[in-house]
CSV table of C-alpha atoms and ligand atoms in Angstrom, one decimal:
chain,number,residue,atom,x,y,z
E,1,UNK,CA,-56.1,-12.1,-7.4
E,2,UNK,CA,-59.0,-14.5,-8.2
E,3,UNK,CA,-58.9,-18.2,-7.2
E,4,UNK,CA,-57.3,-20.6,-9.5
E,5,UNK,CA,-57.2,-24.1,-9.0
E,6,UNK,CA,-53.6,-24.3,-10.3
E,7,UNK,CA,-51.3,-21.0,-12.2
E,8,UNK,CA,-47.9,-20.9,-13.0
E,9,UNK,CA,-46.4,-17.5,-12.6
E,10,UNK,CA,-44.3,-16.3,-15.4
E,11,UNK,CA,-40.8,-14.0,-14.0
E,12,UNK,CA,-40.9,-11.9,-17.3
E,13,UNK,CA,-37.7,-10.1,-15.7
E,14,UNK,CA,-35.8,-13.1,-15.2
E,15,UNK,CA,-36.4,-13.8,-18.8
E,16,UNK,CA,-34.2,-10.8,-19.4
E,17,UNK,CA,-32.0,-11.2,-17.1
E,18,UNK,CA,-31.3,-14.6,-18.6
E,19,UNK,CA,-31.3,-13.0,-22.4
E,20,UNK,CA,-28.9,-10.1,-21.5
E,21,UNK,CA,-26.3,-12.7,-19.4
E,22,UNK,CA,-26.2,-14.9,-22.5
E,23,UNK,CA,-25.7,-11.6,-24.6
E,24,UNK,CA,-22.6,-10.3,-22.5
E,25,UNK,CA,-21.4,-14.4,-22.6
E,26,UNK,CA,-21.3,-13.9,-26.2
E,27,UNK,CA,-21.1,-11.1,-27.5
E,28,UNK,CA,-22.8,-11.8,-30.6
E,29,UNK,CA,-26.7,-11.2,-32.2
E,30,UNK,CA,-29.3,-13.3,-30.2
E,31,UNK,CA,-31.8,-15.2,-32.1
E,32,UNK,CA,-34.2,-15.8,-29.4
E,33,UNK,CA,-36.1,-19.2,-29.8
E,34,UNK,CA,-40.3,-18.9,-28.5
E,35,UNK,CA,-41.6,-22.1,-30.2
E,36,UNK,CA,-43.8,-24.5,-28.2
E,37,UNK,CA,-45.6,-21.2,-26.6
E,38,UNK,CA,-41.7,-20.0,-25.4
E,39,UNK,CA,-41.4,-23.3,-23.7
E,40,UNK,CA,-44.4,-22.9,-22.0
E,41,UNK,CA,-44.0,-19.6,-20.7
E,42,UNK,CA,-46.2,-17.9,-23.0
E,43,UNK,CA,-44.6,-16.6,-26.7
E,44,UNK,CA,-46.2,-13.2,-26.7
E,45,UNK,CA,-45.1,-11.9,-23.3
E,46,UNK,CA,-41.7,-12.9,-23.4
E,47,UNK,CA,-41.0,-11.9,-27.0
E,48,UNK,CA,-42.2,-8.2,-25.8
E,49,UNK,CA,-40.2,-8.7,-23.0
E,50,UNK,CA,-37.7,-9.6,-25.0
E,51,UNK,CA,-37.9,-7.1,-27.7
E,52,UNK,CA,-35.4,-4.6,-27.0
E,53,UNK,CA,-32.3,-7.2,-26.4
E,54,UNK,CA,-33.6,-10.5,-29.4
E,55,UNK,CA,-32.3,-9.4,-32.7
E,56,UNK,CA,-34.6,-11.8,-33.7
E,57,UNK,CA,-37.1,-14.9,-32.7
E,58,UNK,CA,-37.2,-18.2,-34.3
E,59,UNK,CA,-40.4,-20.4,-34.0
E,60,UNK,CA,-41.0,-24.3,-35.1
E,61,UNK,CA,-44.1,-23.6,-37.1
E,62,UNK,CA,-45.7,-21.2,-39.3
E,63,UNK,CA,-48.8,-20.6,-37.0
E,64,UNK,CA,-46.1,-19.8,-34.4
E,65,UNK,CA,-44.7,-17.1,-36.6
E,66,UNK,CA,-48.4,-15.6,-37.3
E,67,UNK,CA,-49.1,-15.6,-33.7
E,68,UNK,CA,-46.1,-12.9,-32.7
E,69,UNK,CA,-47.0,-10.8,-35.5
E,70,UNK,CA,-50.6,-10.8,-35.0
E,71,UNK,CA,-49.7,-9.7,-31.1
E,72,UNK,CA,-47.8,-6.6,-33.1
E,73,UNK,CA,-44.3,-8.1,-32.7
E,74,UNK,CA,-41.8,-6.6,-35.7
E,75,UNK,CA,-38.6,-8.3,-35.4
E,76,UNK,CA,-37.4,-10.8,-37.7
E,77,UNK,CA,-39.5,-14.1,-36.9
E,78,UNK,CA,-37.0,-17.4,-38.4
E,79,UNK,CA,-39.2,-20.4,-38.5
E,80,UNK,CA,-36.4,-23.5,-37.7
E,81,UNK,CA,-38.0,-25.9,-39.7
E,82,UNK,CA,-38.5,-26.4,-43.7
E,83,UNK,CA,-42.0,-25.4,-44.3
E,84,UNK,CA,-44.6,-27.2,-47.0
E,85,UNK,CA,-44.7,-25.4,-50.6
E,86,UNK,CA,-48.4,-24.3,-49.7
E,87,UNK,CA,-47.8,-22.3,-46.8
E,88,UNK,CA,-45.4,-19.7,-48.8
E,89,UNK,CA,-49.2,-17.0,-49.3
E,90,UNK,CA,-48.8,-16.6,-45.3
E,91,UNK,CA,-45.0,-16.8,-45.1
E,92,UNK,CA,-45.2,-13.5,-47.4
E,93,UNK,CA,-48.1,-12.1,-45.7
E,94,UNK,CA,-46.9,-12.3,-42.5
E,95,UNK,CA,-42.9,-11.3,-43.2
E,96,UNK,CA,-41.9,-14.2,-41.7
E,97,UNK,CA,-38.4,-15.7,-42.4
E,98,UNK,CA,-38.7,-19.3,-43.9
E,99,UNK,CA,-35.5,-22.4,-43.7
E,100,UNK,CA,-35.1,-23.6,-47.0
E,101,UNK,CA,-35.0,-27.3,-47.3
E,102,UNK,CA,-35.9,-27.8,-50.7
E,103,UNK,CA,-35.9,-26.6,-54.4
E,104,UNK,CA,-39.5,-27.3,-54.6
E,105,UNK,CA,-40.4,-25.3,-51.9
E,106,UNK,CA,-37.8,-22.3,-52.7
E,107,UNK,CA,-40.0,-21.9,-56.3
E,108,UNK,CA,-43.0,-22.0,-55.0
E,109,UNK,CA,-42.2,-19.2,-52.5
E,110,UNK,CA,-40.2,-16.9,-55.7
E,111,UNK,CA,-43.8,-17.6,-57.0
E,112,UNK,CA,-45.7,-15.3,-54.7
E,113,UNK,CA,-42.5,-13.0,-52.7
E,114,UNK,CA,-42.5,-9.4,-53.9
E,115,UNK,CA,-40.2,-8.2,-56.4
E,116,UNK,CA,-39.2,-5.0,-54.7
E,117,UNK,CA,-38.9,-6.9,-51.2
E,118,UNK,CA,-37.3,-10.0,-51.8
E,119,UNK,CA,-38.2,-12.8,-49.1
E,120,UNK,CA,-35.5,-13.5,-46.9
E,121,UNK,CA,-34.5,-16.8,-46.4
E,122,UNK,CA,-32.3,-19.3,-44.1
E,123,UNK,CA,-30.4,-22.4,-45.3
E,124,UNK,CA,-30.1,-25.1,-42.7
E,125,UNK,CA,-27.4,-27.3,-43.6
E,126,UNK,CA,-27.7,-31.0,-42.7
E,127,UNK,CA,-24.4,-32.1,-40.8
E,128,UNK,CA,-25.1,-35.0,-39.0
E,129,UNK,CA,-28.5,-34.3,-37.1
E,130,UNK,CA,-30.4,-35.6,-39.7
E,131,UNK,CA,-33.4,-34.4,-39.6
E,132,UNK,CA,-33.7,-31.9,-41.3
E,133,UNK,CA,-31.6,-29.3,-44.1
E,134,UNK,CA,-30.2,-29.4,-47.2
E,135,UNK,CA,-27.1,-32.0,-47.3
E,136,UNK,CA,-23.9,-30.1,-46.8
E,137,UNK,CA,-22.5,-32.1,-50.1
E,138,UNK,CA,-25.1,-30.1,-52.0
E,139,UNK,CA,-25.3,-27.3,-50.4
E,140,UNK,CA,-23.0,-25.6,-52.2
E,141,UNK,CA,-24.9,-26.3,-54.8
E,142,UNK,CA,-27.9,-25.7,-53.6
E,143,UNK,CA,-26.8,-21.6,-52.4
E,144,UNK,CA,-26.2,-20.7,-56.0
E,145,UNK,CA,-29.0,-22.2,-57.7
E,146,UNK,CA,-31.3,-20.0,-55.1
E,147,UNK,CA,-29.2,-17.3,-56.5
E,148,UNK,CA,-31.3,-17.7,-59.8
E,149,UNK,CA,-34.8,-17.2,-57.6
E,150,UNK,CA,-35.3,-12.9,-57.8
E,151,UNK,CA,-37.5,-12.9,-55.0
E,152,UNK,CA,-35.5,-14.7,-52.6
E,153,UNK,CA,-32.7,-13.8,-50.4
E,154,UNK,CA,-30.4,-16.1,-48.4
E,155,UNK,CA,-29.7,-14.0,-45.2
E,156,UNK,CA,-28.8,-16.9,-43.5
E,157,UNK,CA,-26.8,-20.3,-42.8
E,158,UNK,CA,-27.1,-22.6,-40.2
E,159,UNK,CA,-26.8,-26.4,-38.6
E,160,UNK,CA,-28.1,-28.0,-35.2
E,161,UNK,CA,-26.3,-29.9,-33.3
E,162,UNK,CA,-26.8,-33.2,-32.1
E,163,UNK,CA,-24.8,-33.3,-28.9
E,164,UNK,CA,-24.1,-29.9,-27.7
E,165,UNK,CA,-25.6,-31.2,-24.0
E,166,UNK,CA,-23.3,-34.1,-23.8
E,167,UNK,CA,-19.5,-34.3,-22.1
E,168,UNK,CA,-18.0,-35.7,-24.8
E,169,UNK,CA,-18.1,-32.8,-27.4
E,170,UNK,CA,-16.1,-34.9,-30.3
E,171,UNK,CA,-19.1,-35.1,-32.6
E,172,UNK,CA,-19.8,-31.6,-31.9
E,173,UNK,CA,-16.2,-30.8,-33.5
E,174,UNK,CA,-17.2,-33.4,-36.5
E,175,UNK,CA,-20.2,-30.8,-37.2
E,176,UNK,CA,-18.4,-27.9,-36.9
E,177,UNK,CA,-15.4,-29.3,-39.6
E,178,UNK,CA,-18.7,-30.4,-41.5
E,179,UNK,CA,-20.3,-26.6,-41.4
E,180,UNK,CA,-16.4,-25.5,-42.8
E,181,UNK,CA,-16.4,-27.0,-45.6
E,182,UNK,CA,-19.8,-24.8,-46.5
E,183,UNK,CA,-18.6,-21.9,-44.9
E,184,UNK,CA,-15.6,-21.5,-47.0
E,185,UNK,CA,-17.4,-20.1,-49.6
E,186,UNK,CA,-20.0,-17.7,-47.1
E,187,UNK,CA,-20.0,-14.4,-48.5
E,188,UNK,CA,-21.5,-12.3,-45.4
E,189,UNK,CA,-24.7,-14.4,-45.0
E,190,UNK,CA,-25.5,-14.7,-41.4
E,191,UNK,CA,-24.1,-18.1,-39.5
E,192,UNK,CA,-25.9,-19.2,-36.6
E,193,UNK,CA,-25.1,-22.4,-34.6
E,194,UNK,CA,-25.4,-22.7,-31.2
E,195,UNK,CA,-28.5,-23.9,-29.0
E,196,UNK,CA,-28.9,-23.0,-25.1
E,197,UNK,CA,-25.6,-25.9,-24.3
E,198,UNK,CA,-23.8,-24.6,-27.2
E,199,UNK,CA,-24.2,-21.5,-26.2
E,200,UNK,CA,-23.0,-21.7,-22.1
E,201,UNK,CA,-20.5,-24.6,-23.2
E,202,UNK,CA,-18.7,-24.3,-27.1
E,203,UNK,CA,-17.4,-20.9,-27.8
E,204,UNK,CA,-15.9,-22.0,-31.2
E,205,UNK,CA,-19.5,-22.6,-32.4
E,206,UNK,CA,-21.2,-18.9,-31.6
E,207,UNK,CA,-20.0,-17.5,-35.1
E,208,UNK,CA,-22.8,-14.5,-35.8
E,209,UNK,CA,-25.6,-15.1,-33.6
E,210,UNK,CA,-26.4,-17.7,-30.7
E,211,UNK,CA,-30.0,-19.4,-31.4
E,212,UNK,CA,-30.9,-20.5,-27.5
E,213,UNK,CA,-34.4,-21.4,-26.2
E,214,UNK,CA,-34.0,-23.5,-23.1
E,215,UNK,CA,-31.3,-21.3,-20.9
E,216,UNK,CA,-33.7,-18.3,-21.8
E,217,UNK,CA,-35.7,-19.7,-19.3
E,218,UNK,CA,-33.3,-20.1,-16.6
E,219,UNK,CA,-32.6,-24.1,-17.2
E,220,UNK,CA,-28.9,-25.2,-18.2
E,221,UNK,CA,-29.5,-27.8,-20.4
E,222,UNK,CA,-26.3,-29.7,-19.4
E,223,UNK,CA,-23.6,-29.7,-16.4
E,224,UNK,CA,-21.7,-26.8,-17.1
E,225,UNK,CA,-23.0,-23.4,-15.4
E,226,UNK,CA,-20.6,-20.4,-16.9
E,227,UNK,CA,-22.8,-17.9,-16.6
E,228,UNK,CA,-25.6,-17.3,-13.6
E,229,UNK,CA,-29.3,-18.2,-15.2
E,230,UNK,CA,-32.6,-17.3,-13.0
E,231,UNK,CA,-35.3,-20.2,-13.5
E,232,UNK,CA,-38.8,-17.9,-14.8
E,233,UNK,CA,-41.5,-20.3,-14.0
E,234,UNK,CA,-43.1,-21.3,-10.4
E,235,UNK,CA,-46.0,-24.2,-10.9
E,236,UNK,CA,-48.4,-24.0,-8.3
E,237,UNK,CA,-51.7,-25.9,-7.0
E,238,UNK,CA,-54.3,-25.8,-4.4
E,239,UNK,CA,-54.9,-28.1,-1.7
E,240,UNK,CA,-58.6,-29.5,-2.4
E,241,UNK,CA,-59.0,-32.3,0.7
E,242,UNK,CA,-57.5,-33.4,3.5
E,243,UNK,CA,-58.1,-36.4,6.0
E,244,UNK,CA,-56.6,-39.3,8.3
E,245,UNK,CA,-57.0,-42.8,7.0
E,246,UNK,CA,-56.5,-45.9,8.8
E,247,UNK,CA,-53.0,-47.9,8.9
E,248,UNK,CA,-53.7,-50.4,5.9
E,249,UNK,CA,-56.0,-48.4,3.9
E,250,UNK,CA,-55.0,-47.6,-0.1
E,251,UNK,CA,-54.5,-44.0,-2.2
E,252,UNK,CA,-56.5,-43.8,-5.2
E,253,UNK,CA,-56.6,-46.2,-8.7
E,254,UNK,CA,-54.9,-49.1,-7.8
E,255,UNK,CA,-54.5,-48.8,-4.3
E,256,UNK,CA,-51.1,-48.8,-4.8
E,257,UNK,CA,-49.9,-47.0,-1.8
E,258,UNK,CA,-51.0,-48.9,1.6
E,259,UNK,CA,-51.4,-47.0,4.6
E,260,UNK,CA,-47.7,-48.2,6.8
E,261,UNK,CA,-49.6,-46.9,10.0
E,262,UNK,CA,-52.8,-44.4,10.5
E,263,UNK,CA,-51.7,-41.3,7.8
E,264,UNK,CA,-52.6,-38.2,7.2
E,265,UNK,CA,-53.0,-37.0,3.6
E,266,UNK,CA,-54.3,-34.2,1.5
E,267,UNK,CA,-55.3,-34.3,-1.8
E,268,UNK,CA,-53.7,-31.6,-4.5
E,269,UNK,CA,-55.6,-30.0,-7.6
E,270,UNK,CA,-53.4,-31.2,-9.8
E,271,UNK,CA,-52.9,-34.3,-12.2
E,272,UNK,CA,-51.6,-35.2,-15.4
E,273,UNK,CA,-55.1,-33.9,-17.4
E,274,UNK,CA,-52.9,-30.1,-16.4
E,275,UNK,CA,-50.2,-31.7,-17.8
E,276,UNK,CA,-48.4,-33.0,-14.4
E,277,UNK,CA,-46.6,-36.2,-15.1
E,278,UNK,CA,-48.5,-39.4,-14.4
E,279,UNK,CA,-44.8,-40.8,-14.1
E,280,UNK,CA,-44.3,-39.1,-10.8
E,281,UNK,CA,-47.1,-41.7,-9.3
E,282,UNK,CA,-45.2,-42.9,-5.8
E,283,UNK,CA,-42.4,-40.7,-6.6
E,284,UNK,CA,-42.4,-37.0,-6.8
E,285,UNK,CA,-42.7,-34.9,-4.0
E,286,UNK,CA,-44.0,-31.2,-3.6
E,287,UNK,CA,-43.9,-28.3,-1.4
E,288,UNK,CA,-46.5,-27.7,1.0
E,289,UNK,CA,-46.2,-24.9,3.4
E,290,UNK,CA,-41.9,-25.0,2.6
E,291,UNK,CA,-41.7,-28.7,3.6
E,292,UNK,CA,-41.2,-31.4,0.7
E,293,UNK,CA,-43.7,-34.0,0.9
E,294,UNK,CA,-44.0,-37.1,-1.5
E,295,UNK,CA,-47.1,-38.4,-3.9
E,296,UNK,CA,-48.2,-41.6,-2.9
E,297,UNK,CA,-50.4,-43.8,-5.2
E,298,UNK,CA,-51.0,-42.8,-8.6
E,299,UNK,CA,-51.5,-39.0,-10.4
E,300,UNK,CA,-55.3,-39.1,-11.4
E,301,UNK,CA,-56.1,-36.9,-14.2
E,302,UNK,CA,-57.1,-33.9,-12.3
E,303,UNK,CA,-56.0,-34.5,-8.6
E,304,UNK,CA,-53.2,-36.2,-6.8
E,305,UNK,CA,-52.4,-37.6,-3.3
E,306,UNK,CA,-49.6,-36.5,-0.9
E,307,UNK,CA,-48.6,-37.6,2.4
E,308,UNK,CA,-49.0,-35.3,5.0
E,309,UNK,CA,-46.7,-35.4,8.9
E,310,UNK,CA,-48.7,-35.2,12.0
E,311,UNK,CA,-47.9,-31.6,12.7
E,312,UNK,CA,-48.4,-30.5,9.6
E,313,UNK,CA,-51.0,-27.0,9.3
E,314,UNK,CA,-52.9,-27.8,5.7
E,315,UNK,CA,-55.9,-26.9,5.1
E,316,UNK,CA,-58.3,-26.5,2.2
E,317,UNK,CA,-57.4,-24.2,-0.8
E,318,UNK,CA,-53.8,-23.7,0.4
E,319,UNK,CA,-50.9,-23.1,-2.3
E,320,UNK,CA,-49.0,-26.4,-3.3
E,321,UNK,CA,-45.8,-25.9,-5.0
E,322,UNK,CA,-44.9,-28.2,-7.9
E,323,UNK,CA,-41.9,-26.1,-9.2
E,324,UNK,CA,-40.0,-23.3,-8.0
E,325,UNK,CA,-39.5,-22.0,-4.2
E,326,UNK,CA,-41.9,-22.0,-0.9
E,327,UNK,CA,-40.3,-21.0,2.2
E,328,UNK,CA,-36.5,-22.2,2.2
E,329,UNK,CA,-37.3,-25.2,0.1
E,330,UNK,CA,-37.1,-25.3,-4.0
E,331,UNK,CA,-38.4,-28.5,-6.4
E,332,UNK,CA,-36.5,-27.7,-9.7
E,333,UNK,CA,-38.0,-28.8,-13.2
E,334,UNK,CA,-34.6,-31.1,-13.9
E,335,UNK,CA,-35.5,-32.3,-10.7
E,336,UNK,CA,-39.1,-33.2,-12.3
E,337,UNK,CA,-37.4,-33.9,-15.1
E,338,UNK,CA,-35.9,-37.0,-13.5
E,339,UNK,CA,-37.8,-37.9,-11.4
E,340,UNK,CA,-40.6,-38.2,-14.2
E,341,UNK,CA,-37.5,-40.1,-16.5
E,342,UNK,CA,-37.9,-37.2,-19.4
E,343,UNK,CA,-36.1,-33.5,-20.0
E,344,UNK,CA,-36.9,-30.1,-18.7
E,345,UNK,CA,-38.0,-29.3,-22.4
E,346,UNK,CA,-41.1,-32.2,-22.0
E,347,UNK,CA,-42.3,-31.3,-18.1
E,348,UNK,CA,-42.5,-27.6,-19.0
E,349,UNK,CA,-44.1,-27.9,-23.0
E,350,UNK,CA,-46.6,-30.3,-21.3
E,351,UNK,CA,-48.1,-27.7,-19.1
E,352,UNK,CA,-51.5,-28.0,-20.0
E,353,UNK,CA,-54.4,-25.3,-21.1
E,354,UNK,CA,-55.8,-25.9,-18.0
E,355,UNK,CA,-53.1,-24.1,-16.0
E,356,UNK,CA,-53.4,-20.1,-15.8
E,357,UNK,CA,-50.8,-18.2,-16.6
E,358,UNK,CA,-49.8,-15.1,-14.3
E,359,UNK,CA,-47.2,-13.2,-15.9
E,360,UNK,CA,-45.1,-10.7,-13.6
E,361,UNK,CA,-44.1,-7.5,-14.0
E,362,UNK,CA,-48.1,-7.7,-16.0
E,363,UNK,CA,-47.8,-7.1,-19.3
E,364,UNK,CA,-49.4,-4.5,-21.3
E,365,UNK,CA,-46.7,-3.0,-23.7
E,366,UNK,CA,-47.9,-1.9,-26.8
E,367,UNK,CA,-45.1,-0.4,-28.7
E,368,UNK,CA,-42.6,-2.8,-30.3
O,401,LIG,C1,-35.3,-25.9,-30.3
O,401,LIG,C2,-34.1,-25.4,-31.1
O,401,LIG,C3,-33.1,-24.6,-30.6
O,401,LIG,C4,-33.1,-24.2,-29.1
O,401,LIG,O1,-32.6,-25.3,-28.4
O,401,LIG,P1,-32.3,-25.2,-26.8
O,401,LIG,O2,-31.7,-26.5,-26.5
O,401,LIG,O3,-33.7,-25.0,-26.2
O,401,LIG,O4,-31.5,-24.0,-26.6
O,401,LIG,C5,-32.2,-24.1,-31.5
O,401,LIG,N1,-32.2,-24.5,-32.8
O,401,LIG,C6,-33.1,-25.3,-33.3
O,401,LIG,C7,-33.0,-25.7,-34.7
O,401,LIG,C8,-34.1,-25.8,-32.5
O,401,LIG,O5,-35.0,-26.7,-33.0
């Protein structure tokens, strides 16, 4: 393998490991969610890997959707969020499967869809996220007026919820009552519901399909474990410097780490410039040669500080582990996560275009 200054490697195996657990959980379709670059794991790869058990992939933007089916992927790509009236030409191009938000937007795609192929279509219904989808007073409404458009077909219903990852699931239930009332009427269109803590945690709300990204990825996005998930990504770095300073001396910008007593240190190639939380500054640790050992002074934008014990054996260009497992010892992304005061979701879409990406088995799967 050639040298890079800091990779994460990709296990493409425990991506589908993680997708056929939450299919056997469920027992319903999978929409698998890749936006944000599959949460950082790389889109492409894992919706091949993922090809034979997703019945579908949903995205966040339209580019998203064009970058799957440019890498030859087939399935059904949803894009999650209500797209602008001037982006229907690609939405047709590409088959890509739009969520109608608006009238306005529904004509202008019956404008350009095909008349023999009609383009299929989700409805998100608003009920109590509020951020996006068609309000689920008017969404009645709203389904049989698109029944006027010739070229486009509702395939789909949906809602998000707003607090699927929290103990107290009452407002979860509100939502669900909320969906109901819509529902009533549902001749055979496709339901979907349920995000990754929705998925492990509310049975009641899997209806057709489940719609999880984060859990595909081996992170439970709240408390509750039912099934057993296998975290994909390991974030590693090198070891660029290492030296003794004196008791009393400072760590980089600031100086705001002073020396307790003569310290050894070593500096690691990494700092929030690769996406590496300037947040953990003083207080996140890593894994050098299967022994944690904690960040003092401040993440620099390409290199960071850690201190180092007497008896250490570091040297120059050795692997530093950020996430994932060395030896015995394993830093978790929640544990990141906290540490850095955000969410899984932030530490691992924040890995920056400076990081390589090894993916593992390699890739190079050309039928889909
Ligand atoms: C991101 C997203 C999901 C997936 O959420 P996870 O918590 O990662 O499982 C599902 N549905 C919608 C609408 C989303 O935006």
């Amino acid at each position: 393998m050639p040298y890079f200054r800091t990779y994460t490697e990709i296990d493409l195996l425990a991506i589908k490991h993680n997708a056929e657990a939450i299919k056997r959980h469920t027992g319903k379709q999978l929409i698998a969610v890749v936006k944000a670059d599959a949460y950082g794991h790389g889109a492409v790869p894992v919706a091949e890997t993922l090809r034979p058990v997703a019945d579908m992939f949903a995205v966040a933007t339209v580019e998203e959707g064009i970058e799957l089916r440019q890498a030859g992927i087939r399935k059904p790509v949803l894009i999650l969020f209500s797209c602008l009236p001037a982006q229907v030409g690609q939405i047709v191009e590409f088959s890509l499967t739009p969520t109608i938000g608006d009238w306005e937007f529904a004509t202008a795609l019956n404008e350009v869809a095909s008349e023999t192929a009609p383009t299929k279509v989700h409805v998100n219904v608003n009920t109590g996220m509020n951020r996006s989808g068609v309000c689920r007073t008017e969404a009645l409404q709203f389904l049989s007026r698109l029944k006027t458009l010739q070229r486009v077909e509702v395939e789909g219903l949906f809602t998000h919820l707003a607090t699927a990852d929290e103990v107290d699931k009452s407002f979860v239930s509100v939502q669900l009552k909320r969906l109901a009332s819509v529902l009533a009427y549902n001749n055979g269109k496709m339901v979907h519901v349920a995000n990754s803590a929705a998925t492990l945690a509310v049975p009641e709300s899997h209806f057709d399909a489940v719609r999880p990204g984060l859990s595909l990825y081996g992170i439970y996005p709240a408390a509750e474990k039912p099934i057993s998930l296998k975290p994909a990504l390991t974030w590693k770095a090198r070891i660029g410097w290492v030296s003794t300073i004196s008791k009393g001396e400072g760590v980089n910008y600031g100086l705001t780490y002073k020396a307790p007593y003569q310290t050894r240190v070593a500096m690691v190639q990494i700092g929030y410039g690769d996406g590496y939380p300037r947040s953990l500054s003083g207080i996140g640790e890593v894994l050098i040669d299967g022994m944690r050992r904690p960040i003092i002074g401040r993440v620099c934008m390409d290199v960071s500080v850690v201190q180092l014990e007497p008896s250490d054996k570091v040297s120059v260009g050795d692997e530093v582990v950020l996430i994932g497992k060395q030896g015995d010892a394993e830093i978790m992304v929640d544990e990141i996560a906290q540490r850095a005061g955000t969410i899984p979701y932030e530490i691992l879409t924040q890995i920056g275009a400076r990081v390589k990406r090894i993916f593992r088995p390699v890739t190079h799967n050309n039928e889909h």
